[in-house]
PDB file of C-alpha atoms in Angstrom:
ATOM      1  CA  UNK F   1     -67.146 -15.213 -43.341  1.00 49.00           C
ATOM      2  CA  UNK F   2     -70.099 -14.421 -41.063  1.00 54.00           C
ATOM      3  CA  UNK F   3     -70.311 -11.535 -38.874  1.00 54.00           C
ATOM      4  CA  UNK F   4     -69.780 -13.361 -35.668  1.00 53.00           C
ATOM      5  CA  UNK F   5     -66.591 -15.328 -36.957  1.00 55.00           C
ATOM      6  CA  UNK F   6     -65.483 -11.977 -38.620  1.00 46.00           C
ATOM      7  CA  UNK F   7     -65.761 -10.178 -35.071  1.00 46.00           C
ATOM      8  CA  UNK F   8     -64.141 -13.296 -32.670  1.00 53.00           C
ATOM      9  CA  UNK F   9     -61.860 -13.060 -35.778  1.00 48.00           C
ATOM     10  CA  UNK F  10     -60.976  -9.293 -35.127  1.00 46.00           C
ATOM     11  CA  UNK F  11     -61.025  -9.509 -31.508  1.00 51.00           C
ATOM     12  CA  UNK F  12     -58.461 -12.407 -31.341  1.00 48.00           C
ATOM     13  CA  UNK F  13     -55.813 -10.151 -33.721  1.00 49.00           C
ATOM     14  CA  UNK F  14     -56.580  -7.533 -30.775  1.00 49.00           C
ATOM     15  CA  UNK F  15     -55.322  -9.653 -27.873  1.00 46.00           C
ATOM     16  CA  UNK F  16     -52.453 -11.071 -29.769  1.00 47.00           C
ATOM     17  CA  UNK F  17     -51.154  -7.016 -31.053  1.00 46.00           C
ATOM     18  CA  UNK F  18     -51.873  -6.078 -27.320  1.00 47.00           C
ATOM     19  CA  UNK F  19     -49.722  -8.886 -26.035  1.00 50.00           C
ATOM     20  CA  UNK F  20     -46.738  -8.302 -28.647  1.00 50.00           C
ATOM     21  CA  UNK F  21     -46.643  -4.767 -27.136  1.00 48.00           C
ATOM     22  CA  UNK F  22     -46.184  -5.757 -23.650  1.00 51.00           C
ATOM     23  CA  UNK F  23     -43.890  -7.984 -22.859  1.00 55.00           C
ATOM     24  CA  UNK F  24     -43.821 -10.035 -19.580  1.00 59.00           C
ATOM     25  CA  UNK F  25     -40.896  -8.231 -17.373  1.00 67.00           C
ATOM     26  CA  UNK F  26     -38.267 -11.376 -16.437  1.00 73.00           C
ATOM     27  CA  UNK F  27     -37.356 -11.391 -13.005  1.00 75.00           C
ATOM     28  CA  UNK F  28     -34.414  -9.521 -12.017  1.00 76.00           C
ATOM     29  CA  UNK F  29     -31.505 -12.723 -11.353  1.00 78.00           C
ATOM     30  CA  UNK F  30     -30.603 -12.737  -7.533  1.00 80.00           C
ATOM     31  CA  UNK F  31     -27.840 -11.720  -6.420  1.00 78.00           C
ATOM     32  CA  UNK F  32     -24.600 -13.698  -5.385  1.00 81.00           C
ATOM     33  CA  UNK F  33     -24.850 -14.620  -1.194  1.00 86.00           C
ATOM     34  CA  UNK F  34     -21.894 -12.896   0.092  1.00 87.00           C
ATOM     35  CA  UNK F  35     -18.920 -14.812   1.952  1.00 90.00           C
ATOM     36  CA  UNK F  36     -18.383 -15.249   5.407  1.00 93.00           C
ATOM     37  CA  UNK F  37     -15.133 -15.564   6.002  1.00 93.00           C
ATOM     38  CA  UNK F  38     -12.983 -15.048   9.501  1.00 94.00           C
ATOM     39  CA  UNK F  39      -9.769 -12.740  10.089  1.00 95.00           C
ATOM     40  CA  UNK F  40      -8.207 -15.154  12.817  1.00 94.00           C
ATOM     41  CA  UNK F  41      -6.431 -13.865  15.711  1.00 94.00           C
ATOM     42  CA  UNK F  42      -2.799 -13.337  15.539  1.00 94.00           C
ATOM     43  CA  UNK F  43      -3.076 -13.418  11.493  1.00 95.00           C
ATOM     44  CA  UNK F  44      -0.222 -11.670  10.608  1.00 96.00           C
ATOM     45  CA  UNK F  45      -0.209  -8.574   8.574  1.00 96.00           C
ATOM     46  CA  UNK F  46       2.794  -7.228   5.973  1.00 94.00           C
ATOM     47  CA  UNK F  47       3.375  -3.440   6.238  1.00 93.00           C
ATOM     48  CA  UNK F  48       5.592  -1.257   4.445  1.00 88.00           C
ATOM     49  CA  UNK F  49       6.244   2.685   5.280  1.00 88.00           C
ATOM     50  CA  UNK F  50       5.666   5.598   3.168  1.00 86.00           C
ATOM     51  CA  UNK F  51       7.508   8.325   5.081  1.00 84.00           C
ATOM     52  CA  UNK F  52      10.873   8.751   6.719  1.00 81.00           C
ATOM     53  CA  UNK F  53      10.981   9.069  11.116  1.00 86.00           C
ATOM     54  CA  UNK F  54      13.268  10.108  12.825  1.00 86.00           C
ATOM     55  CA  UNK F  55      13.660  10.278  16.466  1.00 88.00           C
ATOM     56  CA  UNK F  56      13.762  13.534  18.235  1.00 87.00           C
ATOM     57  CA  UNK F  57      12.727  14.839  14.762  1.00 87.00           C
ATOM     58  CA  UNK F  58       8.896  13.520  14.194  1.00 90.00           C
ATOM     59  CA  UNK F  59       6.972  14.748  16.989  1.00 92.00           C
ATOM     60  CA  UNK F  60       4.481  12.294  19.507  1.00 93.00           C
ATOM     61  CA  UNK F  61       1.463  12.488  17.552  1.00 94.00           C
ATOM     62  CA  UNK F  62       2.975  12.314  14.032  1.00 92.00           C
ATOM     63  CA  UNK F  63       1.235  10.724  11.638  1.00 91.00           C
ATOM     64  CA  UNK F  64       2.852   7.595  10.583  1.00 91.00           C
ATOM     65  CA  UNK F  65       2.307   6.771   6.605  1.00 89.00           C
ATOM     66  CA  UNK F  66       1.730   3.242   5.905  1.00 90.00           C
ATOM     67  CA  UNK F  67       0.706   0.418   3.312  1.00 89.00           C
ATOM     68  CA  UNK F  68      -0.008  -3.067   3.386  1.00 92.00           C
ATOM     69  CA  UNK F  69       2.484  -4.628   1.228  1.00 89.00           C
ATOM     70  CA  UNK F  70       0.951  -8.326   0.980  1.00 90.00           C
ATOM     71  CA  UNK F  71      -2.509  -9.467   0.530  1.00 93.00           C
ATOM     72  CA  UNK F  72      -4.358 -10.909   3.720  1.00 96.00           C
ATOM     73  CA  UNK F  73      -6.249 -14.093   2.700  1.00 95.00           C
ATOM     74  CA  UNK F  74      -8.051 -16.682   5.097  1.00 92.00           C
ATOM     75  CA  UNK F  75      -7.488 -20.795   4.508  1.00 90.00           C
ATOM     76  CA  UNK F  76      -9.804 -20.560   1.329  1.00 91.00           C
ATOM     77  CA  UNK F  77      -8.096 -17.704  -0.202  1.00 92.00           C
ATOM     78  CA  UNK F  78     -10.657 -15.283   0.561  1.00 93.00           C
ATOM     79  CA  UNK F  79      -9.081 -11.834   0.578  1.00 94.00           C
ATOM     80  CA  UNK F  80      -9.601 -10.049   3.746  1.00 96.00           C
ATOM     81  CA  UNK F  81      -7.146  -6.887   3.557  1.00 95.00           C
ATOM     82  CA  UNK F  82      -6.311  -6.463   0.458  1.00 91.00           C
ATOM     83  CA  UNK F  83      -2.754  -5.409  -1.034  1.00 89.00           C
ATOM     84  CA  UNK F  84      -2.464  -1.673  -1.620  1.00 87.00           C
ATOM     85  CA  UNK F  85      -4.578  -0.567   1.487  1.00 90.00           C
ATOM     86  CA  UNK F  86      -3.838   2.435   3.207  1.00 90.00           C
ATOM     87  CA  UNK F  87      -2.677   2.825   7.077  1.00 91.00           C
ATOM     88  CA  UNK F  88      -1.649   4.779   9.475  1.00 90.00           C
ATOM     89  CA  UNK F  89      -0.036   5.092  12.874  1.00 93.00           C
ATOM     90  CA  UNK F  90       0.406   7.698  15.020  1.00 95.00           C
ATOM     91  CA  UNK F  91       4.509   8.206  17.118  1.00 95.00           C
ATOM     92  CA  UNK F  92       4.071   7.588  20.546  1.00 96.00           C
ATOM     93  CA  UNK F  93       7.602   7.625  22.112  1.00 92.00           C
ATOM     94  CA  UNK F  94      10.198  10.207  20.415  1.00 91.00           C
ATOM     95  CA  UNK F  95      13.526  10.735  21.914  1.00 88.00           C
ATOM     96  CA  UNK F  96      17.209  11.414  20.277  1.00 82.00           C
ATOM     97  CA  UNK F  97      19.891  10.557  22.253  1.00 72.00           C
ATOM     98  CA  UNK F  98      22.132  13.405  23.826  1.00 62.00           C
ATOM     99  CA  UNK F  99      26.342  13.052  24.389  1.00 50.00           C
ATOM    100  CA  UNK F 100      24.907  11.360  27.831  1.00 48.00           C
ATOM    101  CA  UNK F 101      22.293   9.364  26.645  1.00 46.00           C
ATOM    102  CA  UNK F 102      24.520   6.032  27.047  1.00 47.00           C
ATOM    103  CA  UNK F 103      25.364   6.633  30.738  1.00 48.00           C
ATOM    104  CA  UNK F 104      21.948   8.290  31.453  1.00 51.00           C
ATOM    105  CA  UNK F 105      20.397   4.896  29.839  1.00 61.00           C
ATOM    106  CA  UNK F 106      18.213   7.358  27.951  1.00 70.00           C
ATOM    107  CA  UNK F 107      18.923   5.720  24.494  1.00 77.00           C
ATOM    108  CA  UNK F 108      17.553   7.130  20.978  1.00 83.00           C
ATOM    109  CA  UNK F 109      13.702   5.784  20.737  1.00 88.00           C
ATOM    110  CA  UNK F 110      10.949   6.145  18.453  1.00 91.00           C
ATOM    111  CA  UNK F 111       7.936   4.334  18.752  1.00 93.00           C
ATOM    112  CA  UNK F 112       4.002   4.198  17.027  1.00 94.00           C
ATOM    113  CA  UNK F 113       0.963   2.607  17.420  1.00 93.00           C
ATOM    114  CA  UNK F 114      -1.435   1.740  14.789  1.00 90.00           C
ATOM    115  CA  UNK F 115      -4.553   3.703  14.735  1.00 88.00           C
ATOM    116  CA  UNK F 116      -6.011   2.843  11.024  1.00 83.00           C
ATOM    117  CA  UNK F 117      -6.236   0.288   9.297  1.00 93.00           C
ATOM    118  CA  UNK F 118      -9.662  -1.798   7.317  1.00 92.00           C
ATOM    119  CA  UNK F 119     -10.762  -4.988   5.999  1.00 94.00           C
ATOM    120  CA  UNK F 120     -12.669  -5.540   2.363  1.00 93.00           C
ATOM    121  CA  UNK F 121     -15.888  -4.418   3.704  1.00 92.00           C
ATOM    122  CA  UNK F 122     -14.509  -1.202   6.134  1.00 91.00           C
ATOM    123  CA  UNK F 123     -14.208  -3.023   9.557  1.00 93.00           C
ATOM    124  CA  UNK F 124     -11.580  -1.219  11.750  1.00 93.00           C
ATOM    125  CA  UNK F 125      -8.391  -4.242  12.294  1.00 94.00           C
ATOM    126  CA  UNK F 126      -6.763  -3.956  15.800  1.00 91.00           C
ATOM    127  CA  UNK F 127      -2.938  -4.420  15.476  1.00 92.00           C
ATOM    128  CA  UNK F 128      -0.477  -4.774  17.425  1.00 93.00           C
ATOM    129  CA  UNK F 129       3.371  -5.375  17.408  1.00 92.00           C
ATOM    130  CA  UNK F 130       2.936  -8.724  19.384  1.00 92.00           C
ATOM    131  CA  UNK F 131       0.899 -11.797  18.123  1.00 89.00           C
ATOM    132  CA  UNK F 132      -0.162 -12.797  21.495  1.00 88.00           C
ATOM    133  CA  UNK F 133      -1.007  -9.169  23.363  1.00 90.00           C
ATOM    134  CA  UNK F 134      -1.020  -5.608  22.909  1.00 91.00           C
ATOM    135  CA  UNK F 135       1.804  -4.078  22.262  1.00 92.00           C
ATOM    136  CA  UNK F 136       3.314  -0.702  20.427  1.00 93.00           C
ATOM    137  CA  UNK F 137       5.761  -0.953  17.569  1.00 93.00           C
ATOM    138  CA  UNK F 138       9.480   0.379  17.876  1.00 89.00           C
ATOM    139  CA  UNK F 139      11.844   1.202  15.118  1.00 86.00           C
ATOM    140  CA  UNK F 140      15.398   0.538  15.799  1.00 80.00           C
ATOM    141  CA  UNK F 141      18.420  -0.329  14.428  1.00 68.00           C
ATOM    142  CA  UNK F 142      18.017  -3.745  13.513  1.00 70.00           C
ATOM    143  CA  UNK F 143      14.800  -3.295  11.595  1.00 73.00           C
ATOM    144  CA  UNK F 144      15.049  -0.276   9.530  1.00 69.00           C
ATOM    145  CA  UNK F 145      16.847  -2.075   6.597  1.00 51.00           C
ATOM    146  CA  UNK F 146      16.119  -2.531   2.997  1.00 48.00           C
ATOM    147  CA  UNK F 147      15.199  -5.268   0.849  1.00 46.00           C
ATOM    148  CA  UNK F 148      18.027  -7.893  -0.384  1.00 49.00           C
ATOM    149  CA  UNK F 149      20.801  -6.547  -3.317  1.00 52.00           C
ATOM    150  CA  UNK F 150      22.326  -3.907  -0.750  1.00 60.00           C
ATOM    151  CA  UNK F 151      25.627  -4.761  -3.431  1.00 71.00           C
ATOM    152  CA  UNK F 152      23.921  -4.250  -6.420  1.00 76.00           C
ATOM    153  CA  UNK F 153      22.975  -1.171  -5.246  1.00 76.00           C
ATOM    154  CA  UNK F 154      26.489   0.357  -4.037  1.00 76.00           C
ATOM    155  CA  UNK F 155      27.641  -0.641  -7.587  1.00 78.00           C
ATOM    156  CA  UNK F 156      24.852   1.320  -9.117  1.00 76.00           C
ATOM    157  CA  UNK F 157      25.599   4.412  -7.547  1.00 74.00           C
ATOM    158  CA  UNK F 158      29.247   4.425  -8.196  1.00 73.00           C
ATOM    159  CA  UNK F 159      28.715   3.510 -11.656  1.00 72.00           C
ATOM    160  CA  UNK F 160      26.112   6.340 -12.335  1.00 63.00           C
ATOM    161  CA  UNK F 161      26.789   8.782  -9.754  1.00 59.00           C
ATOM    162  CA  UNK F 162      24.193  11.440  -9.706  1.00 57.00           C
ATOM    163  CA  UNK F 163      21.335   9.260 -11.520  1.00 68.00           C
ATOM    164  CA  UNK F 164      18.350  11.873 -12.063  1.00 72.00           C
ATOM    165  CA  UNK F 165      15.819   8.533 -12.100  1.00 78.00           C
ATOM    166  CA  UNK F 166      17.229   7.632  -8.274  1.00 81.00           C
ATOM    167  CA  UNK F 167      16.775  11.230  -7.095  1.00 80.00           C
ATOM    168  CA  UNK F 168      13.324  11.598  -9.050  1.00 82.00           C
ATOM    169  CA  UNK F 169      12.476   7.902  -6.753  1.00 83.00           C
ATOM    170  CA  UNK F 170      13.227   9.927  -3.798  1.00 80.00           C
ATOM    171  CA  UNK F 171      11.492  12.875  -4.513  1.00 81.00           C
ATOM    172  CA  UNK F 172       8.448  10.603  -4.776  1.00 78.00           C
ATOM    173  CA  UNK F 173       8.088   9.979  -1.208  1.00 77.00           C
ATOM    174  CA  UNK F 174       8.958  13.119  -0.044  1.00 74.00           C
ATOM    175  CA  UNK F 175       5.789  15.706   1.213  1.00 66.00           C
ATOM    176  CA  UNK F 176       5.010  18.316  -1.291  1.00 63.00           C
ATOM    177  CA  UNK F 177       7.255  16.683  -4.328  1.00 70.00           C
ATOM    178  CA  UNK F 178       6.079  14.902  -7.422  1.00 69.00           C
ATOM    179  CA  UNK F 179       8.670  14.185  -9.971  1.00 76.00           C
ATOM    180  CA  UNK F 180       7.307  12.962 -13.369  1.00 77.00           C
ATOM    181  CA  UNK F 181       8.281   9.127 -13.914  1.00 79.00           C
ATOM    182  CA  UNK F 182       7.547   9.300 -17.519  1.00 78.00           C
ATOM    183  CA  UNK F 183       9.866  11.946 -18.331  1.00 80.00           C
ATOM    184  CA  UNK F 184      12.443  10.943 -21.271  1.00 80.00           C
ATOM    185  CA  UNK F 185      15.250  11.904 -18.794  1.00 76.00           C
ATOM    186  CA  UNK F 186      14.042   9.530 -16.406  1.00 80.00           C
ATOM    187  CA  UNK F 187      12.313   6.807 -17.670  1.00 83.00           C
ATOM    188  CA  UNK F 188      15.384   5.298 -19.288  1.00 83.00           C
ATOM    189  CA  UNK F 189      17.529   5.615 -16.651  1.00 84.00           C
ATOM    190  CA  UNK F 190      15.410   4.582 -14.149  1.00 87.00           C
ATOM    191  CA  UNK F 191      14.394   1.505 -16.706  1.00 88.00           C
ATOM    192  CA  UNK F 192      17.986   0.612 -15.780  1.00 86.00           C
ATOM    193  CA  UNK F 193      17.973   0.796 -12.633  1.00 86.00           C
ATOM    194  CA  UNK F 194      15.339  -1.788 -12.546  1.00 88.00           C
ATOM    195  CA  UNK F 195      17.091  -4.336 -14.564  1.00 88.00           C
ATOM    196  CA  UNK F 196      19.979  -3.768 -11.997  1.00 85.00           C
ATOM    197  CA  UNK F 197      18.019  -4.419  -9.195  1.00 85.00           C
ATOM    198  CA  UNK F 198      15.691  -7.152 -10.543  1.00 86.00           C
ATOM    199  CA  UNK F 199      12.385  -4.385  -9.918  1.00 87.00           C
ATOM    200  CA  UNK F 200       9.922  -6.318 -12.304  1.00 87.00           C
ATOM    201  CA  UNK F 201       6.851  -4.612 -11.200  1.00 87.00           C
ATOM    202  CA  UNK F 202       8.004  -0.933 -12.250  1.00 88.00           C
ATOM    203  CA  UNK F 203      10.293  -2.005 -15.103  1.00 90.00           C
ATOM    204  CA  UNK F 204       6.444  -3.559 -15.959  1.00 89.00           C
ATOM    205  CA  UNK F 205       4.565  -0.400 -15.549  1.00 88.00           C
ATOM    206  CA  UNK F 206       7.719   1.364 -17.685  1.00 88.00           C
ATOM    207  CA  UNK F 207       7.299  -0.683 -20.653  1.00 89.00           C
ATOM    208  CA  UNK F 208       2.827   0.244 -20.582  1.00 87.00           C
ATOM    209  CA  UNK F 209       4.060   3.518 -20.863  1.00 85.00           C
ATOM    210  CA  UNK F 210       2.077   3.841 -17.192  1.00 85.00           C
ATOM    211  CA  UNK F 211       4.524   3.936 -14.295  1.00 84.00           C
ATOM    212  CA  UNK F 212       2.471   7.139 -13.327  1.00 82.00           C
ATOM    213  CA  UNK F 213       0.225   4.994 -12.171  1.00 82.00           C
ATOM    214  CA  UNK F 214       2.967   4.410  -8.828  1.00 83.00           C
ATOM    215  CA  UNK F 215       2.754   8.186  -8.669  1.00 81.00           C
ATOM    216  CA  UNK F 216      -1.292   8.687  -8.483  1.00 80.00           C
ATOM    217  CA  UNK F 217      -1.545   5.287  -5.930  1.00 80.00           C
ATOM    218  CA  UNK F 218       0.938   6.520  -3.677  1.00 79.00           C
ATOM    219  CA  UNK F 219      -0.949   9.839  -3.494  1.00 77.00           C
ATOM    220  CA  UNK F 220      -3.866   8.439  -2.924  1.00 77.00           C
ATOM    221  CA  UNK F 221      -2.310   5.979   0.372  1.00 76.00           C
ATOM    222  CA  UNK F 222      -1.304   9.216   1.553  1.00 72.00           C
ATOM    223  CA  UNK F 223      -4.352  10.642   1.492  1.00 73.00           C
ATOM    224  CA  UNK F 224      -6.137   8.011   3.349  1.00 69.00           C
ATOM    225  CA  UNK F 225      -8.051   6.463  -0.224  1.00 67.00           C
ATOM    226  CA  UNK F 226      -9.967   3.510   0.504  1.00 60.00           C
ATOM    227  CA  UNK F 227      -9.008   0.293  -1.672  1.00 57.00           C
ATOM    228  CA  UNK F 228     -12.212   0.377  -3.306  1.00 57.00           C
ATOM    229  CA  UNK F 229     -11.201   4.122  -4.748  1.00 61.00           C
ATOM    230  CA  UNK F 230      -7.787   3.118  -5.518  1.00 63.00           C
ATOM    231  CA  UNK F 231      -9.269  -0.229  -7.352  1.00 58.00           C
ATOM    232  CA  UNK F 232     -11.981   1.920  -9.094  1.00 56.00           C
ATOM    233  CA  UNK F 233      -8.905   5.103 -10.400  1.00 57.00           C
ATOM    234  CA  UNK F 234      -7.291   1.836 -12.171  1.00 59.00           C
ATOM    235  CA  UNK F 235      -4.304   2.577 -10.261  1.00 64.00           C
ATOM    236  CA  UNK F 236      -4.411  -1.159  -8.036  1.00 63.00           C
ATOM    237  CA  UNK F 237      -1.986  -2.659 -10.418  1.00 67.00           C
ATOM    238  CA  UNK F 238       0.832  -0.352  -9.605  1.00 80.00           C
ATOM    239  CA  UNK F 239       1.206  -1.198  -5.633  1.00 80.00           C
ATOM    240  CA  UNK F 240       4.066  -3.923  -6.206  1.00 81.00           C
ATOM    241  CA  UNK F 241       5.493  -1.206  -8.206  1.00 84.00           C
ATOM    242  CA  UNK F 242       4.828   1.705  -5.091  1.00 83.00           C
ATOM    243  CA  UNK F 243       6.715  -1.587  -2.570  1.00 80.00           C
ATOM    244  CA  UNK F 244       9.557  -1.543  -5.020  1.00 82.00           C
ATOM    245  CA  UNK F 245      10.114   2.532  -5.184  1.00 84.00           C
ATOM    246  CA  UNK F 246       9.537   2.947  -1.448  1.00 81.00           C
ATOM    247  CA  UNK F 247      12.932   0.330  -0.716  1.00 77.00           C
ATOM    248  CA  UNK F 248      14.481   1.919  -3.418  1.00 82.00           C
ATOM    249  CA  UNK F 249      13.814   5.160  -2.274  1.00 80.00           C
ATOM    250  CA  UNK F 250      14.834   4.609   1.382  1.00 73.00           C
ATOM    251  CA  UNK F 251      18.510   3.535   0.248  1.00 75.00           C
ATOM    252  CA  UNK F 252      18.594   6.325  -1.610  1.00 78.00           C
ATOM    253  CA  UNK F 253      18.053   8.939   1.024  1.00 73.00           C
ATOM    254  CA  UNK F 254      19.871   6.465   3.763  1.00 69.00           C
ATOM    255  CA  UNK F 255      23.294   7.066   0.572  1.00 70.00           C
ATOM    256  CA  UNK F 256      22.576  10.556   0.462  1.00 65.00           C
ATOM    257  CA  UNK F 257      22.679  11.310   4.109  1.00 62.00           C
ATOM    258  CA  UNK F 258      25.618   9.472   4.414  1.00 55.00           C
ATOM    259  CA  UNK F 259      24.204   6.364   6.346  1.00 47.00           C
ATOM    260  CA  UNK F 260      22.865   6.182  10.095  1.00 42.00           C
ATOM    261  CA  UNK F 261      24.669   8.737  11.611  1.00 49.00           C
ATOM    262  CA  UNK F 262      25.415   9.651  15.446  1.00 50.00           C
ATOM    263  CA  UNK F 263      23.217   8.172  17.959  1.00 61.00           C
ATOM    264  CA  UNK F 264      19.884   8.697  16.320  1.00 75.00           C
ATOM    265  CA  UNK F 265      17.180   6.234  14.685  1.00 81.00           C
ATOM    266  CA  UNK F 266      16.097   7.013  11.276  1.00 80.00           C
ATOM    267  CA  UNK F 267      13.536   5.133   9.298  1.00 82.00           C
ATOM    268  CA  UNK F 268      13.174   5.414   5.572  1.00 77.00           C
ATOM    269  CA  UNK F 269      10.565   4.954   3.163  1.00 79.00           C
ATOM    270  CA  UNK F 270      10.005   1.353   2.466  1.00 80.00           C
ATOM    271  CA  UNK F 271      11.189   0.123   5.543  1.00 84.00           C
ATOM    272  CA  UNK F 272       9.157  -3.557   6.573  1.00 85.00           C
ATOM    273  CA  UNK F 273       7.266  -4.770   9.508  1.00 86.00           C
ATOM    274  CA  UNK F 274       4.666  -6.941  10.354  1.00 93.00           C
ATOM    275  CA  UNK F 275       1.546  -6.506  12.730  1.00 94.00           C
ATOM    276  CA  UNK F 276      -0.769  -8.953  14.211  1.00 95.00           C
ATOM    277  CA  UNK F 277      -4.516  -9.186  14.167  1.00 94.00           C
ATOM    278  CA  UNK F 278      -5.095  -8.147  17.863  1.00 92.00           C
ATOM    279  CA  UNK F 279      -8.826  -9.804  17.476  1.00 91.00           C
ATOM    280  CA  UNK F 280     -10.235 -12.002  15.710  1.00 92.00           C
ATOM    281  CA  UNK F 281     -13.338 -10.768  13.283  1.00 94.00           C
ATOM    282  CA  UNK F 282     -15.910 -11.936  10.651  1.00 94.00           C
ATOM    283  CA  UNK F 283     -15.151 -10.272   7.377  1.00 95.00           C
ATOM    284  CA  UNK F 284     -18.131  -9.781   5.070  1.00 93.00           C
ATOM    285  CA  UNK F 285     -16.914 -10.475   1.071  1.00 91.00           C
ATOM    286  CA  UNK F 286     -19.730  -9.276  -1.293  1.00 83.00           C
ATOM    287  CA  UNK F 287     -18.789 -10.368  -5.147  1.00 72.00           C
TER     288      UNK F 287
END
């Protein structure tokens, strides 16, 4: 080989080592456009409460505990408010009605406004109690019941009595108490009581061995977690479970007080309403 081949030769291999050593960077892929998608005016809203009111008892400016209990999706199924977010109100109007409260038309009241509640991507929701205007919500007693079964659940209780796993449900909602689900002495029991009462969702959890997971989500609702921190703790799948316990719950502490009594309003835990987009807004859905 000559010199000069032997050299373009040399200086060829060069190039092509230097090249294997460096590899041309691939452009990053682009991400997904996000959805537009609208929350209509008057779209209505499923709500379930966390903590028990009473009138006279919870003060004006209480805070109200809430959850939405159905997901919010536009016509393309595009989830605006998703299932499991946290809300709050705040009492407005709280009055128990005295011996002369009928002839003084000063009747037992107890009314809240929302003040918090957010879409998928953190836009404050307007509610109110009326699909049409603004107006406050009022419990009463015509719309502080529980879910269907009322039957099966008399027949429960006289049947088991003193069930540990009922009391334990109660405990759950009440401030400064967390019972342990997964406890041998309750998780059978309260297994039961799920087959009783058709609960799928926390008979569900039970059998994963993770029906603390209703326990850690409701904790976090209370403390005012956003979805996206609720999603992220792995706890998300347990809010049709947290629905179920919160109805439960509220019949157990409406049995244990011995039903609506006197001229009072009560409202227990897992009582239902619904609210109403007050305005319509454009909800930004990143994927």
């Amino acid at each position: 080989m000559s010199r000069m081949r032997l050299i373009s030769f040399l200086g060829l291999a060069a190039l092509v080592l230097v090249g294997c050593g460096h590899e041309v960077a691939k452009p990053a892929p682009t991400p997904p456009a996000p959805i537009i998608a609208s929350l209509a005016l008057g779209t209505p809203i499923k709500l379930v409460l966390l903590g028990q009111m009473e009138s006279g008892v919870s003060e004006k400016g209480s805070e109200v505990p809430l959850m939405v209990s159905e997901d919010v999706s536009d016509s393309s199924g595009h989830v605006l408010i998703a299932k499991g977010t946290p809300a709050k109100g705040e009492i407005t109007w709280s009055r128990r009605e005295g011996t002369m409260g009928a002839l003084m038309k000063q009747p037992a009241r107890l009314d809240f406004k929302l003040v918090s509640l957010s879409t998928v991507d953190g836009q404050s929701v307007e509610l109110s109690a009326d699909a049409s205007k603004p107006e406050e919500f009022r419990f009463d007693r015509e719309n502080t019941g529980y879910m269907d079964g009322t039957s099966k659940f008399d027949d429960l209780i006289k049947e088991q009595g003193d069930n540990v796993a009922l009391k334990d449900v109660a405990d759950l909602f009440a401030d400064g108490k967390t019972p342990d689900l997964n406890s041998p002495a309750t998780k059978e029991k309260l297994k039961q009581v799920c087959q009783r009462l058709s609960l799928h969702e926390t008979e569900r959890l039970i059998d994963k061995g993770e029906v603390d997971k209703a326990s850690t989500l409701l904790r976090q609702v209370k403390q005012g977690a956003s979805i996206a921190t609720i999603g992220a703790g792995g706890a998300l799948a347990a809010v049709g479970a947290v629905t179920e316990l919160a109805a439960l719950a509220g019949r157990v502490t409406n049995h244990v007080s011995g039903m609506l009594q006197g001229r009072n309003i009560r409202a227990y835990v897992g009582t239902p309403f619904t609210a109403y987009a007050l305005k319509g807004i454009t909800v930004t859905i990143r994927n």
